mmCIF file of C-alpha atoms in Angstrom:
data_model
loop_
_atom_site.group_PDB
_atom_site.id
_atom_site.type_symbol
_atom_site.label_atom_id
_atom_site.label_comp_id
_atom_site.label_asym_id
_atom_site.label_seq_id
_atom_site.Cartn_x
_atom_site.Cartn_y
_atom_site.Cartn_z
ATOM 1 C CA UNK A 1 0.000 0.000 0.000
ATOM 2 C CA UNK A 2 1.381 3.409 -1.006
ATOM 3 C CA UNK A 3 0.622 5.789 1.877
ATOM 4 C CA UNK A 4 0.863 8.939 -0.264
ATOM 5 C CA UNK A 5 -1.561 7.507 -2.808
ATOM 6 C CA UNK A 6 -3.991 6.654 -0.016
ATOM 7 C CA UNK A 7 -3.715 10.118 1.535
ATOM 8 C CA UNK A 8 -4.364 11.837 -1.777
ATOM 9 C CA UNK A 9 -7.579 9.885 -2.249
ATOM 10 C CA UNK A 10 -9.231 10.460 1.114
ATOM 11 C CA UNK A 11 -12.389 11.672 -0.597
ATOM 12 C CA UNK A 12 -12.932 8.115 -1.886
ATOM 13 C CA UNK A 13 -12.891 6.445 1.533
ATOM 14 C CA UNK A 14 -16.037 4.429 2.064
ATOM 15 C CA UNK A 15 -17.521 3.187 5.313
ATOM 16 C CA UNK A 16 -18.148 -0.569 5.401
ATOM 17 C CA UNK A 17 -20.206 -2.618 7.837
ATOM 18 C CA UNK A 18 -19.795 -6.253 8.840
ATOM 19 C CA UNK A 19 -22.766 -7.861 10.583
ATOM 20 C CA UNK A 20 -22.379 -9.516 13.979
ATOM 21 C CA UNK A 21 -24.852 -12.277 14.818
ATOM 22 C CA UNK A 22 -26.033 -13.546 18.182
ATOM 23 C CA UNK A 23 -26.370 -17.158 19.313
ATOM 24 C CA UNK A 24 -29.437 -16.505 21.411
ATOM 25 C CA UNK A 25 -31.523 -14.549 18.896
ATOM 26 C CA UNK A 26 -29.999 -15.849 15.610
ATOM 27 C CA UNK A 27 -30.215 -12.305 14.253
ATOM 28 C CA UNK A 28 -27.928 -9.370 13.433
ATOM 29 C CA UNK A 29 -27.359 -7.531 16.709
ATOM 30 C CA UNK A 30 -24.496 -5.244 15.648
ATOM 31 C CA UNK A 31 -22.281 -3.995 12.818
ATOM 32 C CA UNK A 32 -18.548 -3.418 12.982
ATOM 33 C CA UNK A 33 -17.403 -0.492 10.881
ATOM 34 C CA UNK A 34 -14.293 -0.384 8.728
ATOM 35 C CA UNK A 35 -12.906 1.796 5.978
ATOM 36 C CA UNK A 36 -12.123 0.763 2.432
ATOM 37 C CA UNK A 37 -10.705 2.596 -0.526
ATOM 38 C CA UNK A 38 -11.046 1.759 -4.218
ATOM 39 C CA UNK A 39 -7.741 2.437 -6.031
ATOM 40 C CA UNK A 40 -7.199 1.410 -9.657
ATOM 41 C CA UNK A 41 -9.935 -1.187 -9.392
ATOM 42 C CA UNK A 42 -8.528 -2.690 -6.172
ATOM 43 C CA UNK A 43 -10.468 -2.611 -2.913
ATOM 44 C CA UNK A 44 -8.103 -1.743 -0.035
ATOM 45 C CA UNK A 45 -8.969 -2.359 3.619
ATOM 46 C CA UNK A 46 -7.539 0.597 5.546
ATOM 47 C CA UNK A 47 -6.912 -1.301 8.785
ATOM 48 C CA UNK A 48 -3.279 -1.899 7.794
ATOM 49 C CA UNK A 49 -2.821 1.808 7.088
ATOM 50 C CA UNK A 50 -4.080 2.791 10.536
ATOM 51 C CA UNK A 51 -1.824 0.248 12.268
ATOM 52 C CA UNK A 52 1.287 1.011 10.181
ATOM 53 C CA UNK A 53 3.643 2.779 12.582
ATOM 54 C CA UNK A 54 5.904 3.909 9.718
ATOM 55 C CA UNK A 55 3.164 6.382 8.786
ATOM 56 C CA UNK A 56 3.042 9.570 10.916
ATOM 57 C CA UNK A 57 0.413 9.462 13.656
ATOM 58 C CA UNK A 58 -1.415 12.588 12.494
ATOM 59 C CA UNK A 59 -2.114 10.996 9.095
ATOM 60 C CA UNK A 60 -3.399 7.822 10.688
ATOM 61 C CA UNK A 61 -5.566 9.802 13.113
ATOM 62 C CA UNK A 62 -7.023 11.726 10.189
ATOM 63 C CA UNK A 63 -7.792 8.413 8.507
ATOM 64 C CA UNK A 64 -9.580 7.062 11.584
ATOM 65 C CA UNK A 65 -11.720 10.204 11.735
ATOM 66 C CA UNK A 66 -12.430 10.008 8.005
ATOM 67 C CA UNK A 67 -13.579 6.383 8.312
ATOM 68 C CA UNK A 68 -15.701 7.207 11.336
ATOM 69 C CA UNK A 69 -17.487 10.036 9.514
ATOM 70 C CA UNK A 70 -17.919 7.965 6.332
ATOM 71 C CA UNK A 71 -19.523 5.134 8.285
ATOM 72 C CA UNK A 72 -21.617 7.102 10.760
ATOM 73 C CA UNK A 73 -23.059 9.242 7.957
ATOM 74 C CA UNK A 74 -25.119 6.138 7.102
ATOM 75 C CA UNK A 75 -26.153 5.354 10.650
ATOM 76 C CA UNK A 76 -29.777 6.447 10.235
ATOM 77 C CA UNK A 77 -30.328 3.459 7.945
ATOM 78 C CA UNK A 78 -29.616 1.012 10.809
ATOM 79 C CA UNK A 79 -32.260 -0.175 13.234
ATOM 80 C CA UNK A 80 -32.103 1.641 16.580
ATOM 81 C CA UNK A 81 -31.722 -1.644 18.489
ATOM 82 C CA UNK A 82 -28.474 -2.600 16.693
ATOM 83 C CA UNK A 83 -25.065 -1.800 18.202
ATOM 84 C CA UNK A 84 -22.162 -0.203 16.349
ATOM 85 C CA UNK A 85 -18.637 -1.554 16.906
ATOM 86 C CA UNK A 86 -15.953 1.083 16.340
ATOM 87 C CA UNK A 87 -12.364 -0.284 16.124
ATOM 88 C CA UNK A 88 -9.636 2.128 17.149
ATOM 89 C CA UNK A 89 -5.887 2.006 17.540
ATOM 90 C CA UNK A 90 -5.335 2.571 21.287
ATOM 91 C CA UNK A 91 -2.069 4.439 20.694
ATOM 92 C CA UNK A 92 -3.863 6.890 18.403
ATOM 93 C CA UNK A 93 -6.859 7.100 20.730
ATOM 94 C CA UNK A 94 -4.619 8.222 23.604
ATOM 95 C CA UNK A 95 -3.044 11.095 21.646
ATOM 96 C CA UNK A 96 -5.920 13.225 22.915
ATOM 97 C CA UNK A 97 -7.365 10.752 25.466
ATOM 98 C CA UNK A 98 -10.167 9.843 23.074
ATOM 99 C CA UNK A 99 -11.661 13.334 22.851
ATOM 100 C CA UNK A 100 -11.721 13.559 19.050
ATOM 101 C CA UNK A 101 -13.271 10.094 18.732
ATOM 102 C CA UNK A 102 -15.907 10.892 21.319
ATOM 103 C CA UNK A 103 -16.703 14.281 19.727
ATOM 104 C CA UNK A 104 -17.393 12.577 16.373
ATOM 105 C CA UNK A 105 -19.559 9.909 17.989
ATOM 106 C CA UNK A 106 -21.620 12.579 19.757
ATOM 107 C CA UNK A 107 -22.299 14.263 16.428
ATOM 108 C CA UNK A 108 -24.287 11.185 15.370
ATOM 109 C CA UNK A 109 -25.632 9.795 18.644
ATOM 110 C CA UNK A 110 -27.584 11.472 21.374
ATOM 111 C CA UNK A 111 -26.637 10.739 24.963
ATOM 112 C CA UNK A 112 -29.568 8.315 25.266
ATOM 113 C CA UNK A 113 -28.170 6.206 22.382
ATOM 114 C CA UNK A 114 -24.503 6.000 23.399
ATOM 115 C CA UNK A 115 -25.174 2.545 24.876
ATOM 116 C CA UNK A 116 -25.228 1.315 21.263
ATOM 117 C CA UNK A 117 -21.547 2.163 20.783
ATOM 118 C CA UNK A 118 -18.916 -0.540 21.334
ATOM 119 C CA UNK A 119 -15.353 0.770 21.320
ATOM 120 C CA UNK A 120 -13.005 -1.981 20.064
ATOM 121 C CA UNK A 121 -9.354 -1.900 21.154
ATOM 122 C CA UNK A 122 -6.335 -4.234 21.157
ATOM 123 C CA UNK A 123 -4.905 -3.898 24.660
ATOM 124 C CA UNK A 124 -1.641 -5.704 23.882
ATOM 125 C CA UNK A 125 -0.847 -3.243 21.081
ATOM 126 C CA UNK A 126 -0.946 -0.302 23.484
ATOM 127 C CA UNK A 127 2.532 1.022 24.297
ATOM 128 C CA UNK A 128 1.698 3.492 27.036
ATOM 129 C CA UNK A 129 0.645 3.318 30.662
ATOM 130 C CA UNK A 130 -2.288 0.898 30.931
ATOM 131 C CA UNK A 131 -3.717 2.969 33.801
ATOM 132 C CA UNK A 132 -3.991 5.952 31.470
ATOM 133 C CA UNK A 133 -5.842 3.859 28.898
ATOM 134 C CA UNK A 134 -8.069 2.573 31.697
ATOM 135 C CA UNK A 135 -8.986 6.154 32.700
ATOM 136 C CA UNK A 136 -9.847 7.053 29.100
ATOM 137 C CA UNK A 137 -11.933 3.916 28.679
ATOM 138 C CA UNK A 138 -13.723 4.544 31.968
ATOM 139 C CA UNK A 139 -14.673 8.031 30.724
ATOM 140 C CA UNK A 140 -16.360 6.443 27.689
ATOM 141 C CA UNK A 141 -18.188 3.880 29.820
ATOM 142 C CA UNK A 142 -19.635 6.537 32.147
ATOM 143 C CA UNK A 143 -21.710 7.596 29.122
ATOM 144 C CA UNK A 144 -22.896 4.038 28.490
ATOM 145 C CA UNK A 145 -20.365 3.170 25.780
ATOM 146 C CA UNK A 146 -19.375 -0.511 25.876
ATOM 147 C CA UNK A 147 -15.805 -1.789 25.490
ATOM 148 C CA UNK A 148 -14.612 -4.764 23.437
ATOM 149 C CA UNK A 149 -11.054 -6.076 23.608
ATOM 150 C CA UNK A 150 -10.053 -7.707 20.325
ATOM 151 C CA UNK A 151 -7.262 -10.101 19.320
ATOM 152 C CA UNK A 152 -7.498 -11.814 22.696
ATOM 153 C CA UNK A 153 -4.965 -14.640 22.754
ATOM 154 C CA UNK A 154 -1.395 -15.593 23.548
ATOM 155 C CA UNK A 155 -0.118 -11.993 23.451
ATOM 156 C CA UNK A 156 -2.809 -10.656 25.768
ATOM 157 C CA UNK A 157 -2.110 -9.432 29.287
ATOM 158 C CA UNK A 158 -4.926 -10.855 31.362
ATOM 159 C CA UNK A 159 -4.441 -8.366 34.186
ATOM 160 C CA UNK A 160 -4.747 -5.499 31.685
ATOM 161 C CA UNK A 161 -7.923 -6.970 30.232
ATOM 162 C CA UNK A 162 -9.399 -7.363 33.713
ATOM 163 C CA UNK A 163 -8.503 -3.742 34.509
ATOM 164 C CA UNK A 164 -10.263 -2.471 31.377
ATOM 165 C CA UNK A 165 -13.377 -4.494 32.368
ATOM 166 C CA UNK A 166 -14.591 -5.046 28.782
ATOM 167 C CA UNK A 167 -18.110 -6.102 27.948
ATOM 168 C CA UNK A 168 -16.931 -8.243 25.014
ATOM 169 C CA UNK A 169 -13.806 -10.311 24.332
ATOM 170 C CA UNK A 170 -13.123 -10.826 20.626
ATOM 171 C CA UNK A 171 -11.277 -13.969 19.524
ATOM 172 C CA UNK A 172 -10.145 -14.301 15.913
ATOM 173 C CA UNK A 173 -10.791 -17.963 15.159
ATOM 174 C CA UNK A 174 -9.094 -17.585 11.766
ATOM 175 C CA UNK A 175 -5.755 -17.131 13.534
ATOM 176 C CA UNK A 176 -5.970 -20.384 15.499
ATOM 177 C CA UNK A 177 -3.138 -22.780 14.700
ATOM 178 C CA UNK A 178 -4.595 -26.161 13.768
ATOM 179 C CA UNK A 179 -1.145 -27.768 14.088
ATOM 180 C CA UNK A 180 -1.359 -27.209 17.844
ATOM 181 C CA UNK A 181 -5.110 -27.538 18.218
ATOM 182 C CA UNK A 182 -4.919 -28.942 21.739
ATOM 183 C CA UNK A 183 -2.923 -25.944 22.946
ATOM 184 C CA UNK A 184 -5.315 -23.579 21.179
ATOM 185 C CA UNK A 185 -8.269 -25.300 22.819
ATOM 186 C CA UNK A 186 -6.592 -24.767 26.196
ATOM 187 C CA UNK A 187 -6.191 -21.088 25.318
ATOM 188 C CA UNK A 188 -9.858 -20.753 24.361
ATOM 189 C CA UNK A 189 -10.843 -22.468 27.610
ATOM 190 C CA UNK A 190 -8.736 -19.961 29.553
ATOM 191 C CA UNK A 191 -10.241 -17.034 27.648
ATOM 192 C CA UNK A 192 -13.734 -18.406 28.272
ATOM 193 C CA UNK A 193 -12.982 -18.698 31.978
ATOM 194 C CA UNK A 194 -11.710 -15.104 32.035
ATOM 195 C CA UNK A 195 -14.844 -13.891 30.241
ATOM 196 C CA UNK A 196 -17.021 -15.693 32.778
ATOM 197 C CA UNK A 197 -15.092 -14.235 35.730
ATOM 198 C CA UNK A 198 -15.256 -10.617 34.513
ATOM 199 C CA UNK A 199 -18.804 -10.836 33.130
ATOM 200 C CA UNK A 200 -17.893 -10.408 29.454
ATOM 201 C CA UNK A 201 -19.399 -12.039 26.377
ATOM 202 C CA UNK A 202 -17.258 -13.932 23.855
ATOM 203 C CA UNK A 203 -17.343 -12.841 20.222
ATOM 204 C CA UNK A 204 -15.652 -15.111 17.674
ATOM 205 C CA UNK A 205 -14.586 -13.334 14.494
ATOM 206 C CA UNK A 206 -13.016 -14.599 11.276
ATOM 207 C CA UNK A 207 -15.470 -17.509 10.963
ATOM 208 C CA UNK A 208 -15.078 -19.032 7.500
ATOM 209 C CA UNK A 209 -16.615 -22.507 7.850
ATOM 210 C CA UNK A 210 -19.465 -24.250 9.606
ATOM 211 C CA UNK A 211 -16.889 -26.170 11.650
ATOM 212 C CA UNK A 212 -15.454 -22.927 13.003
ATOM 213 C CA UNK A 213 -18.976 -21.751 13.796
ATOM 214 C CA UNK A 214 -19.587 -24.977 15.720
ATOM 215 C CA UNK A 215 -16.279 -24.556 17.558
ATOM 216 C CA UNK A 216 -17.298 -21.017 18.552
ATOM 217 C CA UNK A 217 -20.732 -22.208 19.686
ATOM 218 C CA UNK A 218 -19.253 -25.123 21.645
ATOM 219 C CA UNK A 219 -16.771 -22.844 23.398
ATOM 220 C CA UNK A 220 -19.229 -20.331 24.748
ATOM 221 C CA UNK A 221 -19.347 -17.795 21.925
ATOM 222 C CA UNK A 222 -22.428 -15.602 22.191
ATOM 223 C CA UNK A 223 -21.621 -13.451 19.153
ATOM 224 C CA UNK A 224 -20.254 -14.469 15.712
ATOM 225 C CA UNK A 225 -18.691 -12.619 12.815
ATOM 226 C CA UNK A 226 -16.974 -13.665 9.598
ATOM 227 C CA UNK A 227 -17.310 -14.363 5.886
ATOM 228 C CA UNK A 228 -19.181 -17.653 6.471
ATOM 229 C CA UNK A 229 -22.004 -15.517 7.845
ATOM 230 C CA UNK A 230 -21.646 -12.215 5.980
ATOM 231 C CA UNK A 231 -18.853 -10.107 4.534
ATOM 232 C CA UNK A 232 -18.338 -6.413 5.212
ATOM 233 C CA UNK A 233 -20.425 -4.326 2.834
ATOM 234 C CA UNK A 234 -21.518 -0.758 2.146
ATOM 235 C CA UNK A 235 -25.131 -1.836 2.578
ATOM 236 C CA UNK A 236 -26.987 -3.291 5.541
ATOM 237 C CA UNK A 237 -28.620 -6.688 5.629
ATOM 238 C CA UNK A 238 -31.944 -7.909 6.940
ATOM 239 C CA UNK A 239 -31.733 -8.629 10.664
ATOM 240 C CA UNK A 240 -33.267 -12.068 10.137
ATOM 241 C CA UNK A 241 -31.288 -12.960 7.002
ATOM 242 C CA UNK A 242 -29.754 -16.072 8.595
ATOM 243 C CA UNK A 243 -32.362 -16.798 11.254
ATOM 244 C CA UNK A 244 -33.643 -20.035 9.746
ATOM 245 C CA UNK A 245 -30.197 -21.268 8.652
ATOM 246 C CA UNK A 246 -28.768 -20.386 12.033
ATOM 247 C CA UNK A 247 -31.582 -22.196 13.790
ATOM 248 C CA UNK A 248 -31.054 -25.330 11.704
ATOM 249 C CA UNK A 249 -27.281 -25.334 12.208
ATOM 250 C CA UNK A 250 -27.603 -24.723 15.942
ATOM 251 C CA UNK A 251 -30.071 -27.577 16.166
ATOM 252 C CA UNK A 252 -27.505 -29.861 14.536
ATOM 253 C CA UNK A 253 -24.879 -28.602 16.991
ATOM 254 C CA UNK A 254 -27.240 -29.237 19.907
ATOM 255 C CA UNK A 255 -28.156 -32.726 18.722
ATOM 256 C CA UNK A 256 -24.509 -33.671 18.175
ATOM 257 C CA UNK A 257 -23.402 -32.234 21.524
ATOM 258 C CA UNK A 258 -26.218 -33.927 23.464
ATOM 259 C CA UNK A 259 -25.356 -37.253 21.878
ATOM 260 C CA UNK A 260 -21.683 -36.837 22.747
ATOM 261 C CA UNK A 261 -22.419 -35.694 26.311
ATOM 262 C CA UNK A 262 -24.814 -38.545 26.964
ATOM 263 C CA UNK A 263 -22.322 -41.123 25.691
ATOM 264 C CA UNK A 264 -19.618 -39.494 27.801
ATOM 265 C CA UNK A 265 -21.877 -39.473 30.868
ATOM 266 C CA UNK A 266 -22.460 -43.208 30.682
ATOM 267 C CA UNK A 267 -18.768 -43.925 30.010
ATOM 268 C CA UNK A 268 -17.779 -41.883 33.064
ATOM 269 C CA UNK A 269 -20.475 -43.529 35.187
ATOM 270 C CA UNK A 270 -19.294 -46.973 34.096
ATOM 271 C CA UNK A 271 -15.677 -46.020 34.772
ATOM 272 C CA UNK A 272 -16.512 -44.708 38.231
ATOM 273 C CA UNK A 273 -18.319 -47.935 39.129
ATOM 274 C CA UNK A 274 -15.415 -50.095 37.876
ATOM 275 C CA UNK A 275 -12.860 -48.092 39.842
ATOM 276 C CA UNK A 276 -14.962 -48.120 43.019
ATOM 277 C CA UNK A 277 -15.277 -51.919 42.839
ATOM 278 C CA UNK A 278 -11.510 -52.378 42.455
ATOM 279 C CA UNK A 279 -10.747 -49.971 45.307
ATOM 280 C CA UNK A 280 -13.221 -51.712 47.619
ATOM 281 C CA UNK A 281 -11.702 -55.088 46.706
ATOM 282 C CA UNK A 282 -8.096 -54.055 47.406
ATOM 283 C CA UNK A 283 -8.768 -51.663 50.318
ATOM 284 C CA UNK A 284 -5.611 -49.556 49.952
ATOM 285 C CA UNK A 285 -4.376 -47.424 52.845
ATOM 286 C CA UNK A 286 -1.401 -45.250 53.668
ATOM 287 C CA UNK A 287 0.090 -47.882 55.985
ATOM 288 C CA UNK A 288 -0.083 -50.656 53.389
ATOM 289 C CA UNK A 289 1.909 -49.593 50.319
ATOM 290 C CA UNK A 290 1.902 -53.142 48.799
ATOM 291 C CA UNK A 291 -1.913 -52.879 48.560
ATOM 292 C CA UNK A 292 -1.532 -49.581 46.740
ATOM 293 C CA UNK A 293 0.957 -51.185 44.345
ATOM 294 C CA UNK A 294 -1.419 -54.098 43.803
ATOM 295 C CA UNK A 295 -4.210 -51.651 42.945
ATOM 296 C CA UNK A 296 -1.876 -49.920 40.479
ATOM 297 C CA UNK A 297 -1.325 -53.222 38.679
ATOM 298 C CA UNK A 298 -5.089 -53.760 38.472
ATOM 299 C CA UNK A 299 -5.430 -50.248 37.028
ATOM 300 C CA UNK A 300 -2.618 -50.645 34.505
ATOM 301 C CA UNK A 301 -4.919 -49.936 31.564
ATOM 302 C CA UNK A 302 -6.574 -46.993 33.297
ATOM 303 C CA UNK A 303 -4.025 -44.933 35.156
ATOM 304 C CA UNK A 304 -0.490 -43.572 35.207
ATOM 305 C CA UNK A 305 -0.316 -42.442 38.863
ATOM 306 C CA UNK A 306 -1.912 -43.222 42.247
ATOM 307 C CA UNK A 307 -1.409 -41.729 45.706
ATOM 308 C CA UNK A 308 -3.203 -41.143 49.020
ATOM 309 C CA UNK A 309 -3.717 -37.803 50.813
ATOM 310 C CA UNK A 310 -5.291 -36.734 54.064
ATOM 311 C CA UNK A 311 -8.224 -34.342 54.299
ATOM 312 C CA UNK A 312 -5.922 -31.290 54.335
ATOM 313 C CA UNK A 313 -4.165 -32.288 51.116
ATOM 314 C CA UNK A 314 -0.915 -33.637 52.573
ATOM 315 C CA UNK A 315 0.300 -36.673 50.648
ATOM 316 C CA UNK A 316 0.655 -39.729 52.894
ATOM 317 C CA UNK A 317 2.152 -42.186 50.416
ATOM 318 C CA UNK A 318 4.699 -42.205 47.619
ATOM 319 C CA UNK A 319 3.409 -41.742 44.104
ATOM 320 C CA UNK A 320 2.897 -45.082 42.442
ATOM 321 C CA UNK A 321 3.888 -43.911 38.958
ATOM 322 C CA UNK A 322 4.066 -45.746 35.656
ATOM 323 C CA UNK A 323 7.396 -44.982 34.001
ATOM 324 C CA UNK A 324 8.332 -46.617 30.684
ATOM 325 C CA UNK A 325 5.570 -49.168 31.164
ATOM 326 C CA UNK A 326 6.612 -50.137 34.708
ATOM 327 C CA UNK A 327 5.164 -49.074 38.057
ATOM 328 C CA UNK A 328 7.641 -47.479 40.449
ATOM 329 C CA UNK A 329 7.458 -45.750 43.839
ATOM 330 C CA UNK A 330 8.359 -42.070 44.158
ATOM 331 C CA UNK A 331 8.848 -41.419 47.880
ATOM 332 C CA UNK A 332 9.856 -37.766 47.342
ATOM 333 C CA UNK A 333 6.128 -36.985 46.915
ATOM 334 C CA UNK A 334 5.376 -37.808 50.568
ATOM 335 C CA UNK A 335 4.259 -34.766 52.615
ATOM 336 C CA UNK A 336 3.651 -32.595 49.574
ATOM 337 C CA UNK A 337 0.493 -30.544 49.964
ATOM 338 C CA UNK A 338 -2.087 -30.287 47.181
ATOM 339 C CA UNK A 339 -4.748 -28.133 48.863
ATOM 340 C CA UNK A 340 -3.776 -25.205 46.586
ATOM 341 C CA UNK A 341 -5.099 -27.029 43.550
ATOM 342 C CA UNK A 342 -8.447 -25.737 42.244
ATOM 343 C CA UNK A 343 -11.425 -27.627 43.683
ATOM 344 C CA UNK A 344 -9.227 -29.904 45.841
ATOM 345 C CA UNK A 345 -10.822 -29.109 49.196
ATOM 346 C CA UNK A 346 -14.250 -28.825 47.587
ATOM 347 C CA UNK A 347 -13.816 -32.360 46.247
ATOM 348 C CA UNK A 348 -12.741 -33.624 49.685
ATOM 349 C CA UNK A 349 -15.933 -32.234 51.259
ATOM 350 C CA UNK A 350 -18.057 -33.697 48.477
ATOM 351 C CA UNK A 351 -16.489 -37.170 48.772
ATOM 352 C CA UNK A 352 -16.860 -37.187 52.524
ATOM 353 C CA UNK A 353 -20.554 -36.300 52.385
ATOM 354 C CA UNK A 354 -21.631 -38.184 49.242
ATOM 355 C CA UNK A 355 -19.741 -41.384 50.100
ATOM 356 C CA UNK A 356 -18.904 -41.988 46.460
ATOM 357 C CA UNK A 357 -16.035 -41.457 44.058
ATOM 358 C CA UNK A 358 -15.561 -38.342 41.941
ATOM 359 C CA UNK A 359 -14.124 -37.926 38.431
ATOM 360 C CA UNK A 360 -12.720 -34.492 37.670
ATOM 361 C CA UNK A 361 -13.065 -32.373 34.569
ATOM 362 C CA UNK A 362 -10.255 -32.565 32.032
ATOM 363 C CA UNK A 363 -7.046 -30.740 32.854
ATOM 364 C CA UNK A 364 -3.369 -30.844 31.865
ATOM 365 C CA UNK A 365 -1.079 -32.531 34.390
ATOM 366 C CA UNK A 366 1.638 -30.179 35.655
ATOM 367 C CA UNK A 367 4.388 -32.794 35.813
ATOM 368 C CA UNK A 368 3.798 -34.771 32.634
ATOM 369 C CA UNK A 369 1.889 -32.268 30.488
ATOM 370 C CA UNK A 370 -0.592 -35.076 29.768
ATOM 371 C CA UNK A 371 -4.307 -34.374 29.464
ATOM 372 C CA UNK A 372 -5.976 -36.255 32.283
ATOM 373 C CA UNK A 373 -8.887 -36.642 34.648
ATOM 374 C CA UNK A 374 -8.527 -37.658 38.287
ATOM 375 C CA UNK A 375 -10.688 -40.232 40.036
ATOM 376 C CA UNK A 376 -10.806 -39.644 43.783
ATOM 377 C CA UNK A 377 -12.548 -41.552 46.552
ATOM 378 C CA UNK A 378 -12.627 -41.631 50.351
ATOM 379 C CA UNK A 379 -10.983 -44.847 51.626
ATOM 380 C CA UNK A 380 -11.431 -44.012 55.309
ATOM 381 C CA UNK A 381 -12.659 -41.126 57.425
ATOM 382 C CA UNK A 382 -9.340 -39.299 57.025
ATOM 383 C CA UNK A 383 -7.723 -40.745 53.863
ATOM 384 C CA UNK A 384 -8.501 -40.166 50.217
ATOM 385 C CA UNK A 385 -7.227 -42.005 47.153
ATOM 386 C CA UNK A 386 -6.392 -40.171 43.926
ATOM 387 C CA UNK A 387 -6.042 -42.001 40.607
ATOM 388 C CA UNK A 388 -4.779 -39.990 37.605
ATOM 389 C CA UNK A 389 -6.218 -41.444 34.414
ATOM 390 C CA UNK A 390 -4.085 -41.841 31.288
ATOM 391 C CA UNK A 391 -4.842 -39.911 28.120
ATOM 392 C CA UNK A 392 -4.775 -43.171 26.143
ATOM 393 C CA UNK A 393 -7.624 -44.532 28.243
ATOM 394 C CA UNK A 394 -9.614 -41.300 27.972
ATOM 395 C CA UNK A 395 -9.118 -41.191 24.204
ATOM 396 C CA UNK A 396 -10.030 -44.834 23.645
ATOM 397 C CA UNK A 397 -13.253 -44.395 25.636
ATOM 398 C CA UNK A 398 -14.107 -41.018 24.111
ATOM 399 C CA UNK A 399 -14.007 -39.116 27.402
ATOM 400 C CA UNK A 400 -11.149 -36.774 26.546
ATOM 401 C CA UNK A 401 -13.293 -33.738 25.658
#
């Protein structure tokens, strides 16, 4: 892109709008604005221009204002119950603490309609003091403007995101690396957990296929955006344009997920019953390590590690760990405390009161890096057995998701 050529054709900048759809209503609930320029028959998206730090800031700020005016000039054609997402470069925004952006917005929206505005920023691209950005953002939100943080992922600073208290977290599904899909799934899980904790909605953008749409739906996405649904355009679409298609696809997602969850439920129930029977037969305890080793041999196809803790999380026995296909004792684990682990004490209370075993959600083992679940069960009033299940077993029995 030739910056001079772009700057000499500012009068040809056009405002574009990409629809954002909701999972709960199956309708268009917002548009994200962008600027495009037609040069010599080629349509140029001006996002790269605005983010190109080799171009002087004043030119890029002028471009942001030009795009904002070009888009908001058409705002009367949009339904009053539809939000408007306005992307901005946070480094440019903070040149005047957002005053110029806010002045333009107020030219098109009355104070009673500012709740429709969603300011979209990339927190990890900001080079200044995050507290200063927080103050500017808070000024916008006092008027009802909502905040979306985009490009949430490996480069994000979670403490900065929490400080900004966004209403929406945007994840670009198109940038996910399918060669490390497991790691990416872990990242999405972490982002989903963050969104839940701070009360934000997840928006998945860049959706190009039905499989990516299903992934977004399965991972808690409330809002969706991308070429599979609708491309950015100068014109607006019918709110219900995909309502029936969306409903049909979501029904397929629901049917598939229910089938998978039901099969997984019965596999986990069967597994729990099998493990409880073996534990009751062997009756392991902290003062009888040979019994614990015998149980490990019985669980050879299920587990890679067993150990016993007391109710406060202090380990009473060595790890019985499978290494290179053989079980071995690891006495250095004795007296380690695991009460800091999420849900550990909660699980202890549950086991003690329910008098049954528990199988955890999936997690990644700290020591081995292996995806696992843990079966735990009370073996006496004060002792609790923990059995870490192997990924091979989980995969073979389709309980690894």
